[in-house]
Amino acid sequence: MGNDSDDITKHWDGTLIPGRDGLMMEFSPMTKLIVDGFKASAVSADIRGKGDGRLDMGLIVAKRGADAAGVFTTNTMAAAPVRICRDRIGDEKVAAILVNSGNANSMTGQAGEQDALHLCSALADRLMAQETAVLPCSTGVIGERLPVERMEEALDSLIAGLSEGGLENFTRSIMTTDTVPKTSKSEAKLELGTATVVGIAKGSGMIAPNMATMLAFILTDAVVDVEWLRNILNDCVKDTFNTISVDGDMSTNDTVLLLASGSGPPVRTWQDNGAISEAIHQVCRELAAMIIGDGEGARKVVNVKVSGAWEVEDARKIARTVADSLLVKTAMAGEDPNWGRIAAAIGRSGVEINPEDISLQIGEVKILEKGEIVEGYDEKRATDVMKRQQYDIRITMGDDDCEATVTTCDLTEEYVRINAGYRS
Amino acid sequence: MGNDSDDITKHWDGTLIPGRDGLMMEFSPMTKLIVDGFKASAVSADIRGKGDGRLDMGLIVAKRGADAAGVFTTNTMAAAPVRICRDRIGDEKVAAILVNSGNANSMTGQAGEQDALHLCSALADRLMAQETAVLPCSTGVIGERLPVERMEEALDSLIAGLSEGGLENFTRSIMTTDTVPKTSKSEAKLELGTATVVGIAKGSGMIAPNMATMLAFILTDAVVDVEWLRNILNDCVKDTFNTISVDGDMSTNDTVLLLASGSGPPVRTWQDNGAISEAIHQVCRELAAMIIGDGEGARKVVNVKVSGAWEVEDARKIARTVADSLLVKTAMAGEDPNWGRIAAAIGRSGVEINPEDISLQIGEVKILEKGEIVEGYDEKRATDVMKRQQYDIRITMGDDDCEATVTTCDLTEEYVRINAGYRS
């Protein structure tokens, strides 16, 4: 797919990464990953028992407690840590997030829940915090018990290692099949000062060969009403993480947490709320784009944009059906403007449509106009668009106002290789 | 995947092919493909304009007219021939089915419909039949107009070539990415004689790189009430073709037609109805198994069997979500008993379940029993099952009575290679 000039940049120091609207966005270098009111650290607890020294446990502590909001997988097989987080996220302040990679603590029944509760309690003791103020997150192999003893032993060095700059190591400790750490930073100008928003995420396949999950942690120093936090996060996730699709699978562990330490300026007005909300959106958008760009085996990022729908839900359904179609995704990999596959996916989306209302374009090349092939349509030009690392597929359903975008990646032989590989 | 002893047999002369219940079924050799009351033929009309002499037009004629039933794609972008078939299938007798490969006549608007109508009418003239008694079917590239002139010229030789044994060539003329022709034959012992049922199908990916569609034609010589025919076909398709999944995509051209020539014995009693229905079921089951066995790039056939559900629809949803999951299908390809992926797929199926009710086994190896990992579960044994060419994944949801099976295949790098390849 060699096109070096606009290769998806996978470095993480002050480089450019592709944004959702085809723009390149500046990517915050790790050195700036500091948010007032939070410390973090990471250690190797040898969770896979391989003795390879890999960072696999991470800790974020809100020194004076943080207001928190969370969004979790809707998978009914939700893992133990997700069930615990869901219960705990409420009106109480959060003292810490304890994360591990290498083991998802999923499908481990009551015993797995006890394991997570035990670790949270052991950490809370050491931090002199409320037991219920610790949120656990896990990502990794499904169906195995956590090595609780080794993990408990690691708690002291995790706490000893806490520092304001510790988020960098934390970020590395949650990586599984990710090829790059994913972080983003933004600022919000509030009436009484500037608030910082930092985001950290992991995820490439929804469930990678050994591992599971998308995890994202958004931290801000702003003082925000907890009800506002919840609304901002819900909107944000709907517009960002929920609009990406690597393989249509949804893990048992997906978790997005938003914490506000309250060490910075307050969000007091609607303008302030708008500013902090926009900053959080931007961070989530950037993280979502990074997850797609790092999709297992992916070489291209494609925005499927559907407009002209009667209801947003219709637009979303069509965008998702096209974005998840194996045949569309393999055509992307083959740089083949086989638009019949797109039309077929639209047709089976379950949305009532009139084929004669459908317009379709790939990049700037119009293919269908109101159900008819555009005169002079030149397949060669569509192929040229598909050779790019990033482009849009635009589908217009009619003259109505609703629209939706789902961002996806191509399906390559590499994806199959990664996911068909034996767990080792 | 080398396991020559139980390789999926892809020959088509009296050999064994894998059946839906793990049994090998005897496969009828082509020479017996004769049904009283029908003649067939095939020619090369050079539909792709490559001059390669490939059979690409086929004709089946019911000498004295046939009662007919049809089931069609629910894709709202249904192709022109599907729209015409849907309109025409009714109480009138069918005189002929005119099929072509190489061009799906899909997304071709009003003009495409006119093309198909014109060809039907030209054929009806030559056969001295009612224009509306001709059913058109197309499979192939989407979005291109049919080469109507060349096709019309081919009609005379199609008619001249009609013979009772012509179904063999007909079968070849509808192949696209299929690697083997797919036919099946069965008999029904009726009160007043023995009726014959013959089935012919094409399809491997739901939409192959250049081509589209699953087409199936079931012919019988029995005299059957047209209302019964419809009921039998609807039941049959639900139990067979609708329970297979190569890639979850649904074409704009999928069509199953059941024709009864009335040249054989009558279906008069409920026993007769049961017998002809079973024969038709068997033929459809066999064709469906062949389509899955010939799935693009597929090396394994896996039955996902869900039982213990409160409603059949729930069982079906779970079976389909597991069968369509990229992560489950790549694990099949990798012969990796990564059952966490199965659990995760169950969890996102949208069916209300209690994780503690779920039992899971691969082949004869039990993994989960009521939500807990079975003591002494040996991953090695599950791996051995997955090395087979065919096996079952059994999921029990609870103690209720409803169940469903979806048959799927593994997702290999070869699938991506086939579908990412440029159209040529």
Short mmCIF file of N, CA, C and O in Angstrom, two decimals, chain A residues 74-77 107 109-110 142-143 207-209 247-250 252 325-327 330-331 333-341 343-348 351 353 355-356 358 368 372-373 379 383 387 411-413 415-417 419-423, chain B residues 74-77 107 109-110 142-143 207-209 247-250 252 325-327 330-331 333-341 343-344 346-348 351 353 355-356 358 368 372-373 379 383 387 411-413 415-417 419-423:
data_model
loop_
_atom_site.label_atom_id
_atom_site.label_comp_id
_atom_site.label_asym_id
_atom_site.label_seq_id
_atom_site.Cartn_x
_atom_site.Cartn_y
_atom_site.Cartn_z
N THR A 74 -22.06 -2.82 26.71
CA THR A 74 -23.42 -3.31 26.90
C THR A 74 -23.47 -4.82 26.72
O THR A 74 -24.53 -5.42 26.70
N ASN A 75 -22.30 -5.42 26.58
CA ASN A 75 -22.22 -6.88 26.47
C ASN A 75 -22.76 -7.50 27.75
O ASN A 75 -22.31 -7.16 28.84
N THR A 76 -23.72 -8.42 27.62
CA THR A 76 -24.34 -8.99 28.82
C THR A 76 -23.39 -9.91 29.58
O THR A 76 -23.66 -10.28 30.70
N MET A 77 -22.27 -10.25 28.95
CA MET A 77 -21.28 -11.06 29.64
C MET A 77 -20.22 -10.16 30.28
O MET A 77 -19.06 -10.58 30.42
N MET A 107 -15.55 -13.81 32.46
CA MET A 107 -16.05 -15.19 32.49
C MET A 107 -15.36 -15.97 33.61
O MET A 107 -15.04 -17.14 33.49
N GLY A 109 -16.74 -15.70 36.81
CA GLY A 109 -17.79 -15.93 37.80
C GLY A 109 -17.60 -15.14 39.09
O GLY A 109 -16.97 -14.07 39.12
N GLN A 110 -18.21 -15.64 40.15
CA GLN A 110 -18.15 -15.00 41.47
C GLN A 110 -16.71 -14.90 41.96
O GLN A 110 -16.31 -13.91 42.57
N ILE A 142 -9.50 -13.94 28.32
CA ILE A 142 -10.79 -14.21 28.94
C ILE A 142 -10.77 -15.60 29.57
O ILE A 142 -10.19 -16.53 29.01
N GLY A 143 -11.37 -15.74 30.74
CA GLY A 143 -11.60 -17.08 31.29
C GLY A 143 -10.51 -17.60 32.20
O GLY A 143 -10.52 -18.76 32.58
N ILE A 207 -11.51 -7.40 20.34
CA ILE A 207 -10.94 -8.42 21.20
C ILE A 207 -9.78 -9.00 20.43
O ILE A 207 -9.97 -9.69 19.45
N ALA A 208 -8.61 -8.71 20.87
CA ALA A 208 -7.43 -9.19 20.18
C ALA A 208 -7.21 -10.65 20.55
O ALA A 208 -7.90 -11.18 21.39
N PRO A 209 -6.24 -11.28 19.89
CA PRO A 209 -6.10 -12.73 20.05
C PRO A 209 -6.03 -13.15 21.50
O PRO A 209 -6.74 -14.02 21.94
N ASP A 247 -13.90 -4.40 13.89
CA ASP A 247 -14.40 -5.68 13.42
C ASP A 247 -15.81 -5.99 13.88
O ASP A 247 -16.29 -7.11 13.74
N GLY A 248 -16.49 -4.98 14.42
CA GLY A 248 -17.89 -5.20 14.79
C GLY A 248 -18.05 -6.00 16.06
O GLY A 248 -19.15 -6.19 16.54
N ASP A 249 -16.96 -6.49 16.61
CA ASP A 249 -17.08 -7.23 17.86
C ASP A 249 -17.04 -6.25 19.03
O ASP A 249 -16.49 -5.16 18.94
N MET A 250 -17.65 -6.63 20.13
CA MET A 250 -17.73 -5.75 21.29
C MET A 250 -17.23 -6.56 22.48
O MET A 250 -17.68 -7.68 22.71
N THR A 252 -16.11 -7.78 26.38
CA THR A 252 -16.79 -7.89 27.67
C THR A 252 -16.25 -6.87 28.66
O THR A 252 -16.71 -6.80 29.78
N SER A 325 -19.28 -4.37 6.89
CA SER A 325 -19.37 -5.41 5.85
C SER A 325 -17.98 -5.95 5.49
O SER A 325 -17.09 -5.20 5.10
N LEU A 326 -17.82 -7.25 5.60
CA LEU A 326 -16.54 -7.87 5.22
C LEU A 326 -16.20 -7.58 3.78
O LEU A 326 -15.03 -7.41 3.42
N LEU A 327 -17.23 -7.57 2.93
CA LEU A 327 -16.96 -7.39 1.51
C LEU A 327 -16.55 -5.96 1.21
O LEU A 327 -15.68 -5.71 0.37
N THR A 330 -12.91 -5.67 2.66
CA THR A 330 -11.88 -6.30 1.83
C THR A 330 -11.69 -5.50 0.53
O THR A 330 -10.57 -5.42 0.02
N ALA A 331 -12.76 -4.91 0.02
CA ALA A 331 -12.62 -4.05 -1.16
C ALA A 331 -11.73 -2.85 -0.84
O ALA A 331 -10.92 -2.42 -1.66
N ALA A 333 -9.30 -2.88 1.31
CA ALA A 333 -7.94 -3.41 1.35
C ALA A 333 -7.41 -3.59 -0.07
O ALA A 333 -6.23 -3.33 -0.34
N GLY A 334 -8.28 -4.00 -0.98
CA GLY A 334 -7.86 -4.23 -2.37
C GLY A 334 -7.90 -2.98 -3.23
O GLY A 334 -7.62 -3.03 -4.42
N GLU A 335 -8.27 -1.86 -2.62
CA GLU A 335 -8.35 -0.57 -3.34
C GLU A 335 -9.21 -0.72 -4.58
O GLU A 335 -8.88 -0.25 -5.68
N ASP A 336 -10.34 -1.40 -4.39
CA ASP A 336 -11.22 -1.78 -5.49
C ASP A 336 -12.56 -1.07 -5.32
O ASP A 336 -13.30 -1.36 -4.39
N PRO A 337 -12.90 -0.11 -6.21
CA PRO A 337 -14.16 0.63 -6.05
C PRO A 337 -15.36 -0.22 -6.44
O PRO A 337 -16.13 0.15 -7.32
N ASN A 338 -15.50 -1.35 -5.75
CA ASN A 338 -16.58 -2.30 -6.05
C ASN A 338 -17.83 -1.80 -5.34
O ASN A 338 -18.27 -2.36 -4.33
N TRP A 339 -18.42 -0.73 -5.85
CA TRP A 339 -19.48 -0.03 -5.12
C TRP A 339 -20.75 -0.85 -5.00
O TRP A 339 -21.60 -0.54 -4.18
N GLY A 340 -20.87 -1.90 -5.81
CA GLY A 340 -22.02 -2.79 -5.67
C GLY A 340 -22.10 -3.37 -4.26
O GLY A 340 -23.18 -3.60 -3.73
N ARG A 341 -20.94 -3.61 -3.67
CA ARG A 341 -20.93 -4.14 -2.31
C ARG A 341 -21.47 -3.13 -1.31
O ARG A 341 -22.11 -3.49 -0.33
N ALA A 343 -23.66 -0.78 -2.08
CA ALA A 343 -25.10 -0.74 -2.34
C ALA A 343 -25.79 -1.93 -1.67
O ALA A 343 -26.85 -1.79 -1.04
N ALA A 344 -25.18 -3.11 -1.77
CA ALA A 344 -25.78 -4.30 -1.18
C ALA A 344 -25.84 -4.18 0.34
O ALA A 344 -26.82 -4.59 0.97
N ALA A 345 -24.80 -3.60 0.93
CA ALA A 345 -24.80 -3.43 2.39
C ALA A 345 -25.88 -2.43 2.81
O ALA A 345 -26.59 -2.65 3.79
N ILE A 346 -26.02 -1.35 2.05
CA ILE A 346 -27.09 -0.39 2.35
C ILE A 346 -28.43 -1.11 2.33
O ILE A 346 -29.26 -0.96 3.21
N GLY A 347 -28.60 -1.96 1.33
CA GLY A 347 -29.87 -2.65 1.13
C GLY A 347 -30.23 -3.63 2.22
O GLY A 347 -31.40 -3.92 2.44
N ARG A 348 -29.22 -4.17 2.89
CA ARG A 348 -29.55 -5.15 3.93
C ARG A 348 -29.48 -4.56 5.33
O ARG A 348 -29.54 -5.28 6.32
N VAL A 351 -32.95 -0.66 7.04
CA VAL A 351 -33.59 0.65 6.96
C VAL A 351 -34.43 0.71 5.67
O VAL A 351 -33.98 0.28 4.61
N ILE A 353 -35.56 2.07 2.57
CA ILE A 353 -35.03 3.09 1.66
C ILE A 353 -35.61 2.91 0.27
O ILE A 353 -36.11 1.83 -0.07
N PRO A 355 -34.31 2.83 -3.42
CA PRO A 355 -33.05 2.80 -4.17
C PRO A 355 -32.88 4.02 -5.08
O PRO A 355 -31.76 4.44 -5.35
N GLU A 356 -33.99 4.58 -5.52
CA GLU A 356 -33.90 5.71 -6.45
C GLU A 356 -33.53 7.02 -5.75
O GLU A 356 -33.36 8.04 -6.40
N ILE A 358 -30.89 7.04 -3.57
CA ILE A 358 -29.53 6.87 -3.07
C ILE A 358 -28.49 7.55 -3.97
O ILE A 358 -28.45 7.32 -5.17
N LEU A 368 -23.08 7.26 -7.85
CA LEU A 368 -24.53 7.20 -8.06
C LEU A 368 -25.13 8.56 -7.74
O LEU A 368 -24.74 9.22 -6.78
N GLU A 372 -29.01 6.42 -10.02
CA GLU A 372 -28.48 6.16 -11.36
C GLU A 372 -26.96 6.37 -11.37
O GLU A 372 -26.45 7.27 -10.70
N ILE A 373 -26.28 5.57 -12.18
CA ILE A 373 -24.85 5.76 -12.30
C ILE A 373 -24.56 7.11 -12.97
O ILE A 373 -25.19 7.45 -13.97
N GLU A 379 -14.07 4.76 -13.21
CA GLU A 379 -13.66 3.88 -12.13
C GLU A 379 -12.21 4.13 -11.71
O GLU A 379 -11.85 4.02 -10.55
N THR A 383 -10.59 4.45 -7.98
CA THR A 383 -9.46 3.62 -7.53
C THR A 383 -8.37 4.51 -6.94
O THR A 383 -7.79 4.18 -5.91
N LYS A 387 -6.65 4.46 -3.10
CA LYS A 387 -5.23 4.22 -2.83
C LYS A 387 -4.74 5.08 -1.66
O LYS A 387 -3.69 4.83 -1.10
N LEU A 411 -10.00 -4.46 5.89
CA LEU A 411 -9.78 -5.81 6.42
C LEU A 411 -8.72 -6.49 5.58
O LEU A 411 -8.93 -6.79 4.41
N THR A 412 -7.56 -6.69 6.19
CA THR A 412 -6.42 -7.22 5.43
C THR A 412 -6.14 -8.66 5.84
O THR A 412 -6.63 -9.14 6.86
N GLU A 413 -5.32 -9.33 5.04
CA GLU A 413 -4.88 -10.67 5.42
C GLU A 413 -4.18 -10.63 6.77
O GLU A 413 -4.25 -11.57 7.55
N TYR A 415 -5.00 -8.92 9.35
CA TYR A 415 -5.98 -9.05 10.44
C TYR A 415 -6.24 -10.52 10.73
O TYR A 415 -6.28 -10.95 11.87
N VAL A 416 -6.42 -11.29 9.67
CA VAL A 416 -6.70 -12.72 9.86
C VAL A 416 -5.48 -13.39 10.48
O VAL A 416 -5.61 -14.20 11.40
N ARG A 417 -4.31 -13.01 10.01
CA ARG A 417 -3.09 -13.61 10.57
C ARG A 417 -3.00 -13.33 12.07
O ARG A 417 -2.75 -14.23 12.86
N ASN A 419 -5.39 -12.61 14.16
CA ASN A 419 -6.46 -13.18 14.96
C ASN A 419 -6.59 -14.69 14.85
O ASN A 419 -7.27 -15.31 15.66
N ALA A 420 -5.97 -15.26 13.82
CA ALA A 420 -6.00 -16.72 13.70
C ALA A 420 -4.78 -17.33 14.39
O ALA A 420 -4.70 -18.53 14.57
N GLY A 421 -3.84 -16.47 14.79
CA GLY A 421 -2.62 -16.98 15.41
C GLY A 421 -2.91 -17.63 16.74
O GLY A 421 -3.79 -17.21 17.47
N TYR A 422 -2.18 -18.67 17.03
CA TYR A 422 -2.34 -19.30 18.33
C TYR A 422 -2.01 -18.33 19.44
O TYR A 422 -1.11 -17.50 19.31
N ARG A 423 -2.71 -18.46 20.55
CA ARG A 423 -2.29 -17.73 21.75
C ARG A 423 -1.00 -18.37 22.21
O ARG A 423 -0.84 -19.58 22.16
N THR B 74 -34.23 -10.22 0.95
CA THR B 74 -34.97 -9.12 1.59
C THR B 74 -34.18 -7.83 1.48
O THR B 74 -34.55 -6.81 2.06
N ASN B 75 -33.09 -7.87 0.73
CA ASN B 75 -32.30 -6.66 0.50
C ASN B 75 -33.17 -5.64 -0.25
O ASN B 75 -33.74 -5.94 -1.29
N THR B 76 -33.24 -4.42 0.31
CA THR B 76 -34.13 -3.43 -0.31
C THR B 76 -33.60 -2.93 -1.65
O THR B 76 -34.30 -2.28 -2.40
N MET B 77 -32.33 -3.25 -1.94
CA MET B 77 -31.78 -2.88 -3.24
C MET B 77 -31.97 -4.03 -4.23
O MET B 77 -31.15 -4.18 -5.15
N MET B 107 -28.75 -2.62 -9.49
CA MET B 107 -28.44 -1.20 -9.46
C MET B 107 -28.37 -0.64 -10.88
O MET B 107 -27.54 0.18 -11.21
N GLY B 109 -31.39 0.34 -12.33
CA GLY B 109 -32.57 1.20 -12.46
C GLY B 109 -33.63 0.66 -13.41
O GLY B 109 -33.72 -0.54 -13.66
N GLN B 110 -34.44 1.58 -13.91
CA GLN B 110 -35.53 1.22 -14.83
C GLN B 110 -35.00 0.55 -16.09
O GLN B 110 -35.60 -0.37 -16.63
N ILE B 142 -22.33 -6.09 -10.21
CA ILE B 142 -23.40 -5.14 -9.92
C ILE B 142 -23.12 -3.83 -10.65
O ILE B 142 -21.98 -3.41 -10.78
N GLY B 143 -24.18 -3.20 -11.17
CA GLY B 143 -24.04 -1.84 -11.69
C GLY B 143 -23.71 -1.74 -13.17
O GLY B 143 -23.41 -0.66 -13.65
N ILE B 207 -21.52 -12.26 -1.72
CA ILE B 207 -21.24 -11.48 -2.92
C ILE B 207 -19.76 -11.66 -3.20
O ILE B 207 -18.93 -11.18 -2.46
N ALA B 208 -19.46 -12.36 -4.22
CA ALA B 208 -18.07 -12.63 -4.54
C ALA B 208 -17.47 -11.40 -5.19
O ALA B 208 -18.17 -10.44 -5.47
N PRO B 209 -16.15 -11.43 -5.43
CA PRO B 209 -15.48 -10.20 -5.89
C PRO B 209 -16.17 -9.58 -7.10
O PRO B 209 -16.49 -8.40 -7.11
N ASP B 247 -20.32 -14.93 5.16
CA ASP B 247 -19.72 -13.68 5.61
C ASP B 247 -20.75 -12.67 6.11
O ASP B 247 -20.43 -11.52 6.33
N GLY B 248 -21.97 -13.13 6.32
CA GLY B 248 -22.97 -12.23 6.89
C GLY B 248 -23.50 -11.22 5.89
O GLY B 248 -24.41 -10.46 6.20
N ASP B 249 -22.96 -11.21 4.69
CA ASP B 249 -23.48 -10.29 3.69
C ASP B 249 -24.65 -10.93 2.95
O ASP B 249 -24.75 -12.15 2.86
N MET B 250 -25.55 -10.11 2.44
CA MET B 250 -26.75 -10.63 1.77
C MET B 250 -26.80 -9.95 0.41
O MET B 250 -26.70 -8.74 0.32
N THR B 252 -28.04 -8.72 -3.45
CA THR B 252 -29.23 -8.07 -4.02
C THR B 252 -30.00 -9.03 -4.92
O THR B 252 -31.02 -8.67 -5.46
N SER B 325 -19.23 -13.73 13.85
CA SER B 325 -18.15 -12.97 14.50
C SER B 325 -16.81 -13.21 13.81
O SER B 325 -16.34 -14.34 13.67
N LEU B 326 -16.18 -12.13 13.38
CA LEU B 326 -14.86 -12.25 12.74
C LEU B 326 -13.87 -12.93 13.66
O LEU B 326 -13.00 -13.68 13.22
N LEU B 327 -13.98 -12.61 14.95
CA LEU B 327 -12.99 -13.14 15.89
C LEU B 327 -13.21 -14.62 16.11
O LEU B 327 -12.26 -15.39 16.25
N THR B 330 -12.00 -16.29 12.78
CA THR B 330 -10.55 -16.38 12.63
C THR B 330 -9.98 -17.38 13.63
O THR B 330 -9.00 -18.07 13.33
N ALA B 331 -10.59 -17.51 14.81
CA ALA B 331 -10.14 -18.52 15.77
C ALA B 331 -10.36 -19.92 15.17
O ALA B 331 -9.54 -20.83 15.35
N ALA B 333 -10.20 -20.63 12.00
CA ALA B 333 -9.13 -20.78 11.02
C ALA B 333 -7.82 -21.14 11.71
O ALA B 333 -7.04 -21.95 11.22
N GLY B 334 -7.58 -20.55 12.88
CA GLY B 334 -6.34 -20.79 13.61
C GLY B 334 -6.41 -22.02 14.50
O GLY B 334 -5.46 -22.31 15.22
N GLU B 335 -7.56 -22.72 14.49
CA GLU B 335 -7.74 -23.93 15.31
C GLU B 335 -7.40 -23.61 16.77
O GLU B 335 -6.74 -24.37 17.47
N ASP B 336 -7.92 -22.49 17.20
CA ASP B 336 -7.59 -21.96 18.53
C ASP B 336 -8.86 -21.92 19.38
O ASP B 336 -9.77 -21.16 19.09
N PRO B 337 -8.94 -22.74 20.43
CA PRO B 337 -10.17 -22.77 21.24
C PRO B 337 -10.28 -21.55 22.14
O PRO B 337 -10.36 -21.68 23.36
N ASN B 338 -10.28 -20.39 21.53
CA ASN B 338 -10.33 -19.12 22.24
C ASN B 338 -11.79 -18.85 22.58
O ASN B 338 -12.43 -17.98 22.00
N TRP B 339 -12.32 -19.59 23.55
CA TRP B 339 -13.77 -19.59 23.80
C TRP B 339 -14.25 -18.26 24.37
O TRP B 339 -15.45 -17.98 24.34
N GLY B 340 -13.33 -17.44 24.87
CA GLY B 340 -13.73 -16.11 25.34
C GLY B 340 -14.39 -15.32 24.22
O GLY B 340 -15.29 -14.52 24.45
N ARG B 341 -13.94 -15.53 22.99
CA ARG B 341 -14.55 -14.83 21.87
C ARG B 341 -15.98 -15.28 21.63
O ARG B 341 -16.84 -14.50 21.23
N ALA B 343 -17.92 -16.45 24.02
CA ALA B 343 -18.68 -15.86 25.13
C ALA B 343 -18.99 -14.39 24.85
O ALA B 343 -20.10 -13.92 25.07
N ALA B 344 -18.00 -13.68 24.34
CA ALA B 344 -18.20 -12.25 24.06
C ALA B 344 -19.25 -12.05 22.98
O ALA B 344 -20.07 -11.13 23.04
N ILE B 346 -21.76 -14.12 22.30
CA ILE B 346 -23.06 -14.41 22.93
C ILE B 346 -23.54 -13.15 23.66
O ILE B 346 -24.69 -12.75 23.55
N GLY B 347 -22.60 -12.53 24.37
CA GLY B 347 -22.96 -11.38 25.21
C GLY B 347 -23.42 -10.17 24.44
O GLY B 347 -24.17 -9.34 24.94
N ARG B 348 -22.98 -10.04 23.19
CA ARG B 348 -23.38 -8.85 22.44
C ARG B 348 -24.49 -9.13 21.45
O ARG B 348 -24.81 -8.32 20.60
N VAL B 351 -29.53 -10.61 23.06
CA VAL B 351 -30.49 -11.46 23.77
C VAL B 351 -30.21 -11.35 25.28
O VAL B 351 -29.06 -11.39 25.71
N ILE B 353 -29.56 -12.58 28.57
CA ILE B 353 -29.13 -13.87 29.10
C ILE B 353 -28.54 -13.69 30.49
O ILE B 353 -28.12 -12.60 30.86
N PRO B 355 -25.37 -14.90 32.43
CA PRO B 355 -24.09 -15.59 32.18
C PRO B 355 -23.98 -16.88 32.99
O PRO B 355 -23.31 -17.82 32.54
N GLU B 356 -24.64 -16.93 34.13
CA GLU B 356 -24.51 -18.13 34.95
C GLU B 356 -25.33 -19.31 34.44
O GLU B 356 -25.29 -20.40 35.02
N ILE B 358 -25.08 -20.16 31.13
CA ILE B 358 -24.47 -20.55 29.87
C ILE B 358 -23.57 -21.78 30.02
O ILE B 358 -22.69 -21.82 30.86
N LEU B 368 -17.62 -24.72 29.45
CA LEU B 368 -18.36 -24.04 30.52
C LEU B 368 -19.57 -24.88 30.90
O LEU B 368 -20.24 -25.45 30.04
N GLU B 372 -19.54 -21.65 34.69
CA GLU B 372 -18.24 -21.90 35.33
C GLU B 372 -17.38 -22.78 34.41
O GLU B 372 -17.90 -23.67 33.74
N ILE B 373 -16.08 -22.57 34.44
CA ILE B 373 -15.20 -23.42 33.65
C ILE B 373 -15.23 -24.83 34.22
O ILE B 373 -15.16 -25.02 35.43
N GLU B 379 -7.47 -27.67 27.35
CA GLU B 379 -7.50 -26.90 26.11
C GLU B 379 -6.98 -27.71 24.93
O GLU B 379 -7.45 -27.58 23.81
N THR B 383 -8.48 -28.07 21.14
CA THR B 383 -7.68 -27.79 19.95
C THR B 383 -7.78 -28.96 18.96
O THR B 383 -7.91 -28.76 17.76
N LYS B 387 -9.13 -29.01 14.97
CA LYS B 387 -8.31 -29.41 13.82
C LYS B 387 -9.14 -30.17 12.79
O LYS B 387 -8.72 -30.36 11.65
N LEU B 411 -12.79 -18.11 8.72
CA LEU B 411 -12.36 -16.94 7.94
C LEU B 411 -10.85 -17.01 7.78
O LEU B 411 -10.10 -16.83 8.74
N THR B 412 -10.42 -17.24 6.56
CA THR B 412 -9.00 -17.44 6.30
C THR B 412 -8.41 -16.25 5.55
O THR B 412 -9.13 -15.43 5.00
N GLU B 413 -7.10 -16.21 5.53
CA GLU B 413 -6.43 -15.19 4.73
C GLU B 413 -6.87 -15.29 3.27
O GLU B 413 -6.96 -14.30 2.55
N TYR B 415 -9.81 -15.93 2.14
CA TYR B 415 -11.05 -15.17 1.94
C TYR B 415 -10.72 -13.71 1.60
O TYR B 415 -11.27 -13.13 0.69
N VAL B 416 -9.80 -13.17 2.38
CA VAL B 416 -9.43 -11.76 2.15
C VAL B 416 -8.77 -11.63 0.79
O VAL B 416 -9.05 -10.70 0.03
N ARG B 417 -7.90 -12.60 0.47
CA ARG B 417 -7.22 -12.55 -0.83
C ARG B 417 -8.24 -12.55 -1.96
O ARG B 417 -8.17 -11.74 -2.88
N ASN B 419 -11.40 -11.69 -1.90
CA ASN B 419 -12.31 -10.56 -1.93
C ASN B 419 -11.62 -9.21 -2.03
O ASN B 419 -12.26 -8.20 -2.31
N ALA B 420 -10.32 -9.18 -1.76
CA ALA B 420 -9.59 -7.92 -1.91
C ALA B 420 -8.99 -7.82 -3.31
O ALA B 420 -8.49 -6.79 -3.69
N GLY B 421 -9.05 -8.93 -4.06
CA GLY B 421 -8.45 -8.93 -5.39
C GLY B 421 -9.18 -7.98 -6.32
O GLY B 421 -10.38 -7.81 -6.23
N TYR B 422 -8.43 -7.38 -7.19
CA TYR B 422 -9.06 -6.51 -8.17
C TYR B 422 -10.01 -7.30 -9.06
O TYR B 422 -9.77 -8.46 -9.37
N ARG B 423 -11.09 -6.66 -9.46
CA ARG B 423 -11.92 -7.28 -10.49
C ARG B 423 -11.11 -7.26 -11.77
O ARG B 423 -10.41 -6.31 -12.05
#
